[in-house]
PDB file of C-alpha atoms and ligand atoms in Angstrom:
ATOM      1  CA  UNK A 406      28.176   7.791 -12.365  1.00 95.00           C
ATOM      2  CA  UNK A 407      26.032   4.972 -13.989  1.00 98.00           C
ATOM      3  CA  UNK A 408      22.592   4.419 -13.214  1.00 98.00           C
ATOM      4  CA  UNK A 409      20.407   0.951 -14.194  1.00 98.00           C
ATOM      5  CA  UNK A 410      16.789   1.253 -14.415  1.00 98.00           C
ATOM      6  CA  UNK A 411      15.046  -2.471 -13.913  1.00 98.00           C
ATOM      7  CA  UNK A 412      11.398  -3.121 -14.179  1.00 97.00           C
ATOM      8  CA  UNK A 413       9.754  -5.366 -16.239  1.00 95.00           C
ATOM      9  CA  UNK A 414       7.973  -2.424 -17.678  1.00 93.00           C
ATOM     10  CA  UNK A 415       9.583  -1.462 -20.469  1.00 91.00           C
ATOM     11  CA  UNK A 416       7.933   1.954 -20.931  1.00 94.00           C
ATOM     12  CA  UNK A 417       7.628   2.885 -17.646  1.00 94.00           C
ATOM     13  CA  UNK A 418      11.651   2.792 -17.209  1.00 96.00           C
ATOM     14  CA  UNK A 419      12.133   5.243 -20.452  1.00 96.00           C
ATOM     15  CA  UNK A 420       9.850   7.532 -19.176  1.00 97.00           C
ATOM     16  CA  UNK A 421      11.755   7.333 -15.701  1.00 97.00           C
ATOM     17  CA  UNK A 422      15.446   7.765 -18.275  1.00 97.00           C
ATOM     18  CA  UNK A 423      13.594  11.301 -19.882  1.00 97.00           C
ATOM     19  CA  UNK A 424      12.127  13.207 -16.648  1.00 98.00           C
ATOM     20  CA  UNK A 425      15.739  11.097 -14.715  1.00 98.00           C
ATOM     21  CA  UNK A 426      17.632  12.557 -17.474  1.00 97.00           C
ATOM     22  CA  UNK A 427      16.996  16.336 -17.721  1.00 97.00           C
ATOM     23  CA  UNK A 428      16.893  16.396 -13.871  1.00 97.00           C
ATOM     24  CA  UNK A 429      20.366  14.799 -13.604  1.00 96.00           C
ATOM     25  CA  UNK A 430      23.225  16.182 -16.372  1.00 93.00           C
ATOM     26  CA  UNK A 431      25.622  13.877 -17.013  1.00 93.00           C
ATOM     27  CA  UNK A 432      24.186  11.065 -15.018  1.00 97.00           C
ATOM     28  CA  UNK A 433      24.301   7.966 -17.527  1.00 98.00           C
ATOM     29  CA  UNK A 434      20.412   6.310 -17.739  1.00 98.00           C
ATOM     30  CA  UNK A 435      20.501   2.357 -19.021  1.00 98.00           C
ATOM     31  CA  UNK A 436      17.680   0.543 -19.268  1.00 98.00           C
ATOM     32  CA  UNK A 437      17.317  -3.496 -18.330  1.00 97.00           C
ATOM     33  CA  UNK A 438      18.122  -5.050 -19.991  1.00 97.00           C
ATOM     34  CA  UNK A 439      20.927  -2.770 -21.946  1.00 97.00           C
ATOM     35  CA  UNK A 440      23.084  -3.182 -18.663  1.00 97.00           C
ATOM     36  CA  UNK A 441      26.284  -2.422 -21.172  1.00 98.00           C
ATOM     37  CA  UNK A 442      29.396  -3.263 -18.208  1.00 98.00           C
ATOM     38  CA  UNK A 443      28.015  -4.019 -15.294  1.00 98.00           C
ATOM     39  CA  UNK A 444      30.804  -3.390 -12.983  1.00 98.00           C
ATOM     40  CA  UNK A 445      29.701   0.757 -14.096  1.00 98.00           C
ATOM     41  CA  UNK A 446      26.494   0.395 -12.476  1.00 98.00           C
ATOM     42  CA  UNK A 447      26.508   2.362  -9.468  1.00 98.00           C
ATOM     43  CA  UNK A 448      22.887   2.887  -8.616  1.00 98.00           C
ATOM     44  CA  UNK A 449      20.296   0.780  -9.149  1.00 98.00           C
ATOM     45  CA  UNK A 450      16.513   1.893  -9.495  1.00 98.00           C
ATOM     46  CA  UNK A 451      14.322  -1.178  -9.949  1.00 98.00           C
ATOM     47  CA  UNK A 452      10.384  -2.060  -9.211  1.00 97.00           C
ATOM     48  CA  UNK A 453      10.297  -5.789  -9.526  1.00 96.00           C
ATOM     49  CA  UNK A 454      13.440  -6.149 -10.723  1.00 97.00           C
ATOM     50  CA  UNK A 455      14.176 -10.090 -12.324  1.00 96.00           C
ATOM     51  CA  UNK A 456      16.217 -11.911  -9.975  1.00 96.00           C
ATOM     52  CA  UNK A 457      20.112 -11.813 -10.212  1.00 97.00           C
ATOM     53  CA  UNK A 458      20.529  -8.653 -11.969  1.00 97.00           C
ATOM     54  CA  UNK A 459      20.724  -6.200  -8.900  1.00 98.00           C
ATOM     55  CA  UNK A 460      23.010  -9.036  -7.775  1.00 97.00           C
ATOM     56  CA  UNK A 461      24.938  -8.507 -11.070  1.00 98.00           C
ATOM     57  CA  UNK A 462      26.237  -5.318 -10.754  1.00 98.00           C
ATOM     58  CA  UNK A 463      29.542  -5.387  -8.795  1.00 98.00           C
ATOM     59  CA  UNK A 464      29.849  -1.726  -7.647  1.00 98.00           C
ATOM     60  CA  UNK A 465      26.129  -1.101  -6.791  1.00 98.00           C
ATOM     61  CA  UNK A 466      26.226   1.225  -4.165  1.00 97.00           C
ATOM     62  CA  UNK A 467      22.066   2.386  -3.270  1.00 98.00           C
ATOM     63  CA  UNK A 468      19.076   0.228  -4.389  1.00 98.00           C
ATOM     64  CA  UNK A 469      16.383   3.315  -4.559  1.00 98.00           C
ATOM     65  CA  UNK A 470      12.900   1.379  -4.422  1.00 98.00           C
ATOM     66  CA  UNK A 471      10.642   2.092  -7.161  1.00 97.00           C
ATOM     67  CA  UNK A 472       6.954   1.623  -6.060  1.00 96.00           C
ATOM     68  CA  UNK A 473       6.452   2.309  -2.079  1.00 96.00           C
ATOM     69  CA  UNK A 474       6.887  -0.796  -0.352  1.00 96.00           C
ATOM     70  CA  UNK A 475      10.128  -2.745  -0.731  1.00 97.00           C
ATOM     71  CA  UNK A 476       8.881  -6.137  -0.441  1.00 96.00           C
ATOM     72  CA  UNK A 477       9.901  -6.548  -4.013  1.00 96.00           C
ATOM     73  CA  UNK A 478      13.043  -6.275  -2.926  1.00 97.00           C
ATOM     74  CA  UNK A 479      13.465  -7.288   0.506  1.00 96.00           C
ATOM     75  CA  UNK A 480      11.818 -11.233  -0.704  1.00 94.00           C
ATOM     76  CA  UNK A 481      14.502 -11.619  -3.300  1.00 95.00           C
ATOM     77  CA  UNK A 482      17.255 -13.475  -1.626  1.00 95.00           C
ATOM     78  CA  UNK A 483      19.646 -12.332  -4.893  1.00 96.00           C
ATOM     79  CA  UNK A 484      19.607  -8.553  -4.050  1.00 96.00           C
ATOM     80  CA  UNK A 485      22.841  -8.143  -2.278  1.00 95.00           C
ATOM     81  CA  UNK A 486      22.074  -7.510   1.645  1.00 94.00           C
ATOM     82  CA  UNK A 487      25.124  -4.982   1.728  1.00 95.00           C
ATOM     83  CA  UNK A 488      24.140  -2.401   0.312  1.00 97.00           C
ATOM     84  CA  UNK A 489      21.386   0.655   1.014  1.00 97.00           C
ATOM     85  CA  UNK A 490      18.257   0.201   0.284  1.00 98.00           C
ATOM     86  CA  UNK A 491      15.864   3.792  -0.400  1.00 98.00           C
ATOM     87  CA  UNK A 492      12.195   3.067  -0.078  1.00 97.00           C
ATOM     88  CA  UNK A 493       9.608   5.846  -2.312  1.00 97.00           C
ATOM     89  CA  UNK A 494       7.683   8.376  -0.526  1.00 97.00           C
ATOM     90  CA  UNK A 495       5.909  10.789  -2.637  1.00 97.00           C
ATOM     91  CA  UNK A 496       2.952  12.740  -1.596  1.00 97.00           C
ATOM     92  CA  UNK A 497       1.670  12.693  -4.046  1.00 97.00           C
ATOM     93  CA  UNK A 498       1.118   8.807  -3.891  1.00 96.00           C
ATOM     94  CA  UNK A 499       0.559   9.411  -1.071  1.00 97.00           C
ATOM     95  CA  UNK A 500      -2.614  11.609  -1.164  1.00 98.00           C
ATOM     96  CA  UNK A 501      -3.574   9.198  -3.936  1.00 98.00           C
ATOM     97  CA  UNK A 502      -3.554   6.179  -1.264  1.00 98.00           C
ATOM     98  CA  UNK A 503      -5.700   8.638   0.902  1.00 98.00           C
ATOM     99  CA  UNK A 504      -7.865   9.347  -1.598  1.00 98.00           C
ATOM    100  CA  UNK A 505      -8.642   5.329  -2.091  1.00 98.00           C
ATOM    101  CA  UNK A 506      -8.988   5.112   1.298  1.00 99.00           C
ATOM    102  CA  UNK A 507     -11.166   7.968   2.531  1.00 98.00           C
ATOM    103  CA  UNK A 508     -13.939   6.125  -0.339  1.00 98.00           C
ATOM    104  CA  UNK A 509     -13.841   3.104   0.666  1.00 98.00           C
ATOM    105  CA  UNK A 510     -14.867   4.435   4.276  1.00 98.00           C
ATOM    106  CA  UNK A 511     -17.269   6.296   3.120  1.00 98.00           C
ATOM    107  CA  UNK A 512     -19.234   3.634   1.203  1.00 98.00           C
ATOM    108  CA  UNK A 513     -19.197   1.560   4.119  1.00 98.00           C
ATOM    109  CA  UNK A 514     -19.968   4.486   6.235  1.00 98.00           C
ATOM    110  CA  UNK A 515     -22.862   5.358   4.449  1.00 98.00           C
ATOM    111  CA  UNK A 516     -23.582   1.837   3.069  1.00 97.00           C
ATOM    112  CA  UNK A 517     -23.283   2.407  -0.093  1.00 97.00           C
ATOM    113  CA  UNK A 518     -22.704  -1.099   0.069  1.00 96.00           C
ATOM    114  CA  UNK A 519     -25.650  -2.184   0.927  1.00 96.00           C
ATOM    115  CA  UNK A 520     -27.678   0.365  -2.046  1.00 97.00           C
ATOM    116  CA  UNK A 521     -25.507  -1.382  -4.117  1.00 95.00           C
ATOM    117  CA  UNK A 522     -28.523  -4.582  -2.873  1.00 95.00           C
ATOM    118  CA  UNK A 523     -31.525  -2.414  -2.326  1.00 98.00           C
ATOM    119  CA  UNK A 524     -30.577  -0.432  -6.026  1.00 98.00           C
ATOM    120  CA  UNK A 525     -29.932  -4.928  -7.773  1.00 96.00           C
ATOM    121  CA  UNK A 526     -33.270  -5.716  -6.066  1.00 97.00           C
ATOM    122  CA  UNK A 527     -35.162  -2.432  -7.266  1.00 98.00           C
ATOM    123  CA  UNK A 528     -35.695  -1.821  -3.364  1.00 98.00           C
ATOM    124  CA  UNK A 529     -36.555   1.870  -2.498  1.00 98.00           C
ATOM    125  CA  UNK A 530     -35.469   1.720   1.368  1.00 98.00           C
ATOM    126  CA  UNK A 531     -33.962   3.624   3.899  1.00 97.00           C
ATOM    127  CA  UNK A 532     -31.654   2.828   6.471  1.00 97.00           C
ATOM    128  CA  UNK A 533     -30.556   4.413   9.842  1.00 95.00           C
ATOM    129  CA  UNK A 534     -28.069   7.289   9.219  1.00 90.00           C
ATOM    130  CA  UNK A 535     -24.869   6.796  10.999  1.00 92.00           C
ATOM    131  CA  UNK A 536     -23.223   9.575  13.412  1.00 97.00           C
ATOM    132  CA  UNK A 537     -19.942   9.522  12.109  1.00 98.00           C
ATOM    133  CA  UNK A 538     -18.289  10.881  15.319  1.00 98.00           C
ATOM    134  CA  UNK A 539     -19.314   7.108  16.483  1.00 98.00           C
ATOM    135  CA  UNK A 540     -18.072   5.406  13.720  1.00 98.00           C
ATOM    136  CA  UNK A 541     -14.714   3.487  14.754  1.00 98.00           C
ATOM    137  CA  UNK A 542     -12.152   3.362  11.965  1.00 99.00           C
ATOM    138  CA  UNK A 543      -8.482   1.431  12.575  1.00 98.00           C
ATOM    139  CA  UNK A 544      -5.622   2.024  10.255  1.00 98.00           C
ATOM    140  CA  UNK A 545      -3.799  -0.611  10.790  1.00 98.00           C
ATOM    141  CA  UNK A 546       0.144   0.924   9.693  1.00 98.00           C
ATOM    142  CA  UNK A 547       0.990   4.233  10.908  1.00 98.00           C
ATOM    143  CA  UNK A 548       3.733   4.826   8.515  1.00 96.00           C
ATOM    144  CA  UNK A 549       3.764   8.110   6.092  1.00 96.00           C
ATOM    145  CA  UNK A 550       0.230   6.573   4.239  1.00 98.00           C
ATOM    146  CA  UNK A 551      -1.298   5.337   7.464  1.00 98.00           C
ATOM    147  CA  UNK A 552      -0.772   8.780   9.764  1.00 98.00           C
ATOM    148  CA  UNK A 553      -2.009  10.276   6.455  1.00 98.00           C
ATOM    149  CA  UNK A 554      -5.424   8.174   5.814  1.00 98.00           C
ATOM    150  CA  UNK A 555      -5.965   8.482  10.091  1.00 98.00           C
ATOM    151  CA  UNK A 556      -5.173  13.195   9.360  1.00 98.00           C
ATOM    152  CA  UNK A 557      -8.175  13.093   6.543  1.00 98.00           C
ATOM    153  CA  UNK A 558     -10.425  11.051   8.545  1.00 98.00           C
ATOM    154  CA  UNK A 559     -10.116  12.840  11.168  1.00 98.00           C
ATOM    155  CA  UNK A 560     -10.410  16.089   9.204  1.00 98.00           C
ATOM    156  CA  UNK A 561     -13.863  14.287   8.245  1.00 98.00           C
ATOM    157  CA  UNK A 562     -15.626  13.443  11.628  1.00 98.00           C
ATOM    158  CA  UNK A 563     -14.173  10.085  12.452  1.00 98.00           C
ATOM    159  CA  UNK A 564     -13.544   8.480  15.305  1.00 98.00           C
ATOM    160  CA  UNK A 565      -9.580   7.471  14.328  1.00 98.00           C
ATOM    161  CA  UNK A 566      -7.534   4.894  16.119  1.00 98.00           C
ATOM    162  CA  UNK A 567      -3.958   3.750  14.293  1.00 98.00           C
ATOM    163  CA  UNK A 568      -1.627   0.579  15.080  1.00 98.00           C
ATOM    164  CA  UNK A 569       2.238   0.391  14.005  1.00 98.00           C
ATOM    165  CA  UNK A 570       4.335  -1.717  15.731  1.00 95.00           C
ATOM    166  CA  UNK A 571       6.314   0.486  17.536  1.00 95.00           C
ATOM    167  CA  UNK A 572       4.447   3.407  19.766  1.00 95.00           C
ATOM    168  CA  UNK A 573       3.916   6.301  17.458  1.00 96.00           C
ATOM    169  CA  UNK A 574       1.902   8.990  18.503  1.00 96.00           C
ATOM    170  CA  UNK A 575      -0.355  10.773  16.000  1.00 97.00           C
ATOM    171  CA  UNK A 576      -2.301  13.633  17.560  1.00 97.00           C
ATOM    172  CA  UNK A 577      -6.101  13.516  17.489  1.00 98.00           C
ATOM    173  CA  UNK A 578      -6.080  10.031  17.067  1.00 98.00           C
ATOM    174  CA  UNK A 579      -5.986   7.148  20.009  1.00 98.00           C
ATOM    175  CA  UNK A 580      -3.343   4.651  19.174  1.00 98.00           C
ATOM    176  CA  UNK A 581      -1.886   1.331  19.732  1.00 98.00           C
ATOM    177  CA  UNK A 582       1.129  -0.462  19.640  1.00 98.00           C
ATOM    178  CA  UNK A 583       3.179  -4.474  18.643  1.00 97.00           C
ATOM    179  CA  UNK A 584       1.088  -7.263  19.369  1.00 96.00           C
ATOM    180  CA  UNK A 585       0.348  -6.779  22.830  1.00 97.00           C
ATOM    181  CA  UNK A 586      -1.766  -3.566  21.059  1.00 98.00           C
ATOM    182  CA  UNK A 587      -3.594  -5.635  18.162  1.00 98.00           C
ATOM    183  CA  UNK A 588      -7.009  -7.157  19.578  1.00 98.00           C
ATOM    184  CA  UNK A 589      -7.869  -4.109  21.939  1.00 98.00           C
ATOM    185  CA  UNK A 590      -7.193  -1.241  18.549  1.00 98.00           C
ATOM    186  CA  UNK A 591      -9.204  -4.825  16.615  1.00 98.00           C
ATOM    187  CA  UNK A 592     -11.997  -4.062  18.691  1.00 98.00           C
ATOM    188  CA  UNK A 593     -12.634  -1.038  18.591  1.00 98.00           C
ATOM    189  CA  UNK A 594     -12.833  -1.046  15.057  1.00 98.00           C
ATOM    190  CA  UNK A 595     -15.775  -1.484  12.784  1.00 98.00           C
ATOM    191  CA  UNK A 596     -13.943   0.107   9.834  1.00 98.00           C
ATOM    192  CA  UNK A 597     -10.784  -1.834   9.714  1.00 99.00           C
ATOM    193  CA  UNK A 598      -7.830  -0.745   7.154  1.00 99.00           C
ATOM    194  CA  UNK A 599      -4.501  -1.516   6.513  1.00 98.00           C
ATOM    195  CA  UNK A 600      -1.888   0.079   5.117  1.00 98.00           C
ATOM    196  CA  UNK A 601       1.068  -1.995   6.513  1.00 98.00           C
ATOM    197  CA  UNK A 602       4.134  -3.049   4.975  1.00 97.00           C
ATOM    198  CA  UNK A 603       4.413  -6.746   3.666  1.00 97.00           C
ATOM    199  CA  UNK A 604       7.403  -8.317   5.971  1.00 97.00           C
ATOM    200  CA  UNK A 605       7.724 -11.600   8.291  1.00 95.00           C
ATOM    201  CA  UNK A 606       5.896  -9.720  11.423  1.00 96.00           C
ATOM    202  CA  UNK A 607       2.969  -8.740   9.408  1.00 97.00           C
ATOM    203  CA  UNK A 608       2.205 -11.839   6.879  1.00 98.00           C
ATOM    204  CA  UNK A 609      -1.447 -13.233   7.538  1.00 98.00           C
ATOM    205  CA  UNK A 610      -1.672 -10.163  10.454  1.00 98.00           C
ATOM    206  CA  UNK A 611      -4.959 -10.066   9.491  1.00 98.00           C
ATOM    207  CA  UNK A 612      -6.522 -13.780  10.103  1.00 98.00           C
ATOM    208  CA  UNK A 613      -9.140 -16.183  11.679  1.00 98.00           C
ATOM    209  CA  UNK A 614      -8.475 -14.611  15.296  1.00 98.00           C
ATOM    210  CA  UNK A 615      -7.571 -10.702  14.459  1.00 98.00           C
ATOM    211  CA  UNK A 616     -11.184 -10.436  11.910  1.00 98.00           C
ATOM    212  CA  UNK A 617     -12.612 -12.245  15.333  1.00 98.00           C
ATOM    213  CA  UNK A 618     -11.869  -8.967  17.443  1.00 98.00           C
ATOM    214  CA  UNK A 619     -13.214  -6.872  15.353  1.00 98.00           C
ATOM    215  CA  UNK A 620     -16.962  -5.275  15.709  1.00 98.00           C
ATOM    216  CA  UNK A 621     -19.862  -7.389  15.029  1.00 97.00           C
ATOM    217  CA  UNK A 622     -20.388  -6.798  10.883  1.00 97.00           C
ATOM    218  CA  UNK A 623     -16.831  -4.657  10.998  1.00 98.00           C
ATOM    219  CA  UNK A 624     -15.680  -3.892   7.078  1.00 98.00           C
ATOM    220  CA  UNK A 625     -12.122  -4.277   5.903  1.00 99.00           C
ATOM    221  CA  UNK A 626      -9.892  -2.013   3.464  1.00 99.00           C
ATOM    222  CA  UNK A 627      -6.487  -3.386   2.018  1.00 98.00           C
ATOM    223  CA  UNK A 628      -4.556  -0.828   0.153  1.00 98.00           C
ATOM    224  CA  UNK A 629      -1.894  -2.443   1.211  1.00 98.00           C
ATOM    225  CA  UNK A 630       0.024  -6.036   0.024  1.00 98.00           C
ATOM    226  CA  UNK A 631      -2.465  -9.398  -0.505  1.00 98.00           C
ATOM    227  CA  UNK A 632      -0.346 -11.147   1.806  1.00 98.00           C
ATOM    228  CA  UNK A 633      -1.604  -9.481   4.742  1.00 98.00           C
ATOM    229  CA  UNK A 634      -4.810 -11.596   4.655  1.00 98.00           C
ATOM    230  CA  UNK A 635      -5.025 -15.295   4.950  1.00 98.00           C
ATOM    231  CA  UNK A 636      -7.606 -14.820   2.343  1.00 98.00           C
ATOM    232  CA  UNK A 637      -9.527 -17.925   3.192  1.00 98.00           C
ATOM    233  CA  UNK A 638      -9.606 -16.361   6.968  1.00 98.00           C
ATOM    234  CA  UNK A 639     -11.257 -13.397   5.349  1.00 98.00           C
ATOM    235  CA  UNK A 640     -13.993 -14.959   2.889  1.00 98.00           C
ATOM    236  CA  UNK A 641     -15.123 -17.218   5.884  1.00 98.00           C
ATOM    237  CA  UNK A 642     -15.956 -14.253   8.148  1.00 98.00           C
ATOM    238  CA  UNK A 643     -17.845 -12.788   5.361  1.00 98.00           C
ATOM    239  CA  UNK A 644     -19.884 -15.342   4.783  1.00 98.00           C
ATOM    240  CA  UNK A 645     -21.119 -16.312   8.078  1.00 97.00           C
ATOM    241  CA  UNK A 646     -22.075 -12.729   8.085  1.00 94.00           C
ATOM    242  CA  UNK A 647     -19.435 -11.751  10.720  1.00 94.00           C
ATOM    243  CA  UNK A 648     -17.569  -8.934   8.368  1.00 98.00           C
ATOM    244  CA  UNK A 649     -19.509  -7.229   6.351  1.00 97.00           C
ATOM    245  CA  UNK A 650     -17.771  -6.589   3.230  1.00 98.00           C
ATOM    246  CA  UNK A 651     -14.110  -5.914   2.171  1.00 98.00           C
ATOM    247  CA  UNK A 652     -12.767  -3.250  -0.612  1.00 98.00           C
ATOM    248  CA  UNK A 653      -9.668  -5.125  -1.882  1.00 98.00           C
ATOM    249  CA  UNK A 654      -6.726  -3.190  -3.550  1.00 98.00           C
ATOM    250  CA  UNK A 655      -4.645  -6.019  -3.003  1.00 98.00           C
ATOM    251  CA  UNK A 656      -4.562  -9.385  -2.925  1.00 98.00           C
ATOM    252  CA  UNK A 657      -2.582 -12.773  -2.580  1.00 98.00           C
ATOM    253  CA  UNK A 658      -1.676 -13.645  -5.968  1.00 98.00           C
ATOM    254  CA  UNK A 659      -2.026 -10.713  -8.423  1.00 98.00           C
ATOM    255  CA  UNK A 660      -3.505 -10.593 -10.963  1.00 98.00           C
ATOM    256  CA  UNK A 661      -6.679 -12.330  -8.779  1.00 98.00           C
ATOM    257  CA  UNK A 662      -6.703 -15.372 -10.697  1.00 98.00           C
ATOM    258  CA  UNK A 663     -10.181 -15.663 -12.594  1.00 98.00           C
ATOM    259  CA  UNK A 664     -12.015 -18.525 -10.517  1.00 97.00           C
ATOM    260  CA  UNK A 665     -10.913 -17.329  -7.025  1.00 98.00           C
ATOM    261  CA  UNK A 666     -13.905 -16.593  -4.919  1.00 98.00           C
ATOM    262  CA  UNK A 667     -13.128 -12.656  -3.970  1.00 98.00           C
ATOM    263  CA  UNK A 668     -13.972 -11.869  -7.597  1.00 98.00           C
ATOM    264  CA  UNK A 669     -17.380 -13.155  -7.613  1.00 97.00           C
ATOM    265  CA  UNK A 670     -18.136 -12.429  -3.896  1.00 97.00           C
ATOM    266  CA  UNK A 671     -21.477 -10.640  -3.229  1.00 95.00           C
ATOM    267  CA  UNK A 672     -19.966  -8.398  -0.613  1.00 96.00           C
ATOM    268  CA  UNK A 673     -16.092  -7.786  -2.027  1.00 98.00           C
ATOM    269  CA  UNK A 674     -15.419  -5.269  -3.984  1.00 98.00           C
ATOM    270  CA  UNK A 675     -12.211  -5.699  -6.062  1.00 98.00           C
ATOM    271  CA  UNK A 676      -9.922  -2.995  -7.825  1.00 98.00           C
ATOM    272  CA  UNK A 677      -6.624  -4.278  -9.206  1.00 98.00           C
ATOM    273  CA  UNK A 678      -3.584  -3.094  -6.970  1.00 98.00           C
ATOM    274  CA  UNK A 679      -4.085   0.649  -8.706  1.00 98.00           C
ATOM    275  CA  UNK A 680      -4.641   2.853  -4.931  1.00 98.00           C
ATOM    276  CA  UNK A 681      -1.450   4.295  -5.167  1.00 95.00           C
ATOM    277  CA  UNK A 682       0.371   3.631  -8.918  1.00 93.00           C
ATOM    278  CA  UNK A 683       4.014   4.649  -8.415  1.00 93.00           C
ATOM    279  CA  UNK A 684       3.526   8.456 -10.512  1.00 94.00           C
ATOM    280  CA  UNK A 685       7.099   9.303 -12.480  1.00 96.00           C
ATOM    281  CA  UNK A 686       6.168  12.987 -12.943  1.00 97.00           C
ATOM    282  CA  UNK A 687       5.907  13.031  -9.153  1.00 97.00           C
ATOM    283  CA  UNK A 688       8.384   9.813  -7.599  1.00 97.00           C
ATOM    284  CA  UNK A 689      11.181  11.936  -9.761  1.00 98.00           C
ATOM    285  CA  UNK A 690      11.510  14.622  -7.185  1.00 98.00           C
ATOM    286  CA  UNK A 691      12.124  12.509  -3.889  1.00 97.00           C
ATOM    287  CA  UNK A 692      14.116  10.429  -6.075  1.00 98.00           C
ATOM    288  CA  UNK A 693      16.701  12.753  -7.176  1.00 98.00           C
ATOM    289  CA  UNK A 694      17.195  13.831  -3.803  1.00 97.00           C
ATOM    290  CA  UNK A 695      18.456  10.993  -2.314  1.00 97.00           C
ATOM    291  CA  UNK A 696      20.415  10.724  -5.707  1.00 97.00           C
ATOM    292  CA  UNK A 697      21.839  14.749  -4.567  1.00 97.00           C
ATOM    293  CA  UNK A 698      22.388  13.315  -1.046  1.00 97.00           C
ATOM    294  CA  UNK A 699      24.529  10.249  -2.371  1.00 97.00           C
ATOM    295  CA  UNK A 700      26.351  12.952  -4.175  1.00 96.00           C
ATOM    296  CA  UNK A 701      27.039  15.272  -1.813  1.00 96.00           C
ATOM    297  CA  UNK A 702      27.862  12.651   0.692  1.00 97.00           C
ATOM    298  CA  UNK A 703      24.601  13.395   3.229  1.00 98.00           C
ATOM    299  CA  UNK A 704      22.786  11.161   5.280  1.00 98.00           C
ATOM    300  CA  UNK A 705      20.374   9.312   2.644  1.00 98.00           C
ATOM    301  CA  UNK A 706      16.456   9.597   2.862  1.00 97.00           C
ATOM    302  CA  UNK A 707      14.111   6.446   3.619  1.00 97.00           C
ATOM    303  CA  UNK A 708      16.726   4.240   4.131  1.00 98.00           C
ATOM    304  CA  UNK A 709      15.619   0.460   4.615  1.00 98.00           C
ATOM    305  CA  UNK A 710      15.899  -1.388   7.814  1.00 96.00           C
ATOM    306  CA  UNK A 711      16.781  -5.017   7.013  1.00 94.00           C
ATOM    307  CA  UNK A 712      15.275  -6.408  10.411  1.00 92.00           C
ATOM    308  CA  UNK A 713      12.113  -5.085  11.276  1.00 93.00           C
ATOM    309  CA  UNK A 714      11.563  -5.593   7.216  1.00 93.00           C
ATOM    310  CA  UNK A 715      10.312  -2.150   5.762  1.00 95.00           C
TER     311      UNK A 715
HETATM  312  C1  GLV B1131       2.442  -0.956  -4.597  1.00 91.58           C
HETATM  313  O1  GLV B1131       2.340  -1.559  -4.223  1.00 91.58           O
HETATM  314  C2  GLV B1131       4.135   0.401  -4.682  1.00 91.58           C
HETATM  315  O2  GLV B1131       4.598  -0.511  -3.537  1.00 91.58           O
HETATM  316  O3  GLV B1131       4.113   1.242  -5.047  1.00 91.58           O
END
């Protein structure tokens, strides 16, 4: 079997090759752009493959995403439509994402956003102590990541709700589903956390109308994709004071352009898409498991349903 690693970051591909070689003896691992005989390649492990590369592999049987999101594959019209795509689900990355979310929620919950400003003003002033059990946190997206975030926030004592495309049950979490459930969900989010996949149904879901549904003075955290947010609407909500603050790990354009107003907005915190970095030493396990399943003719895990977009 020949596997092709395709990522613009060649040093990452070399790390992957070493980790995979140790676990898959007898498998040939090639690193793009050294494709060799394209007809021999049966499996591609890809992150942001340049358009056309995956289409040039006529014997391809499986594409494994090297990131948890698969929008990089589904947005590329040249990716063959009949080849199954497997998402990457790495519990270690899910834990990283959850840590970021906990930090961000605590930041707004304990008013560190305001205390940061107080410090800049050398102002020694106490704000009312918030009641954790009354702080309503809402998770937009209740998949693997959202569910883990909800679980950890519950453990800290927050009042947690979640919204998902189709209805889900998570112990201790008030759940809402579908377009019909969105407004009621947003209306009870003092802190809104987005962990949704970017699909045609979720693009721009955090827009003026959605932001207007949030309680006055709510905060927003996005660790998913910038395309979920209409940034002009977000800036307007921050400027009007409706939205107290935002912590954004993702933006529409990445890297965020130097001149972008989000960089300098006093109530926005930006991090450079680091909430959950693909970590080959831990991500290799779930990927190898799927490759062995393919070899043994067993059902594959985390397959993308193209119609739903993730
Ligand atoms: C990162 O954004 C990923 O999808 O893994």
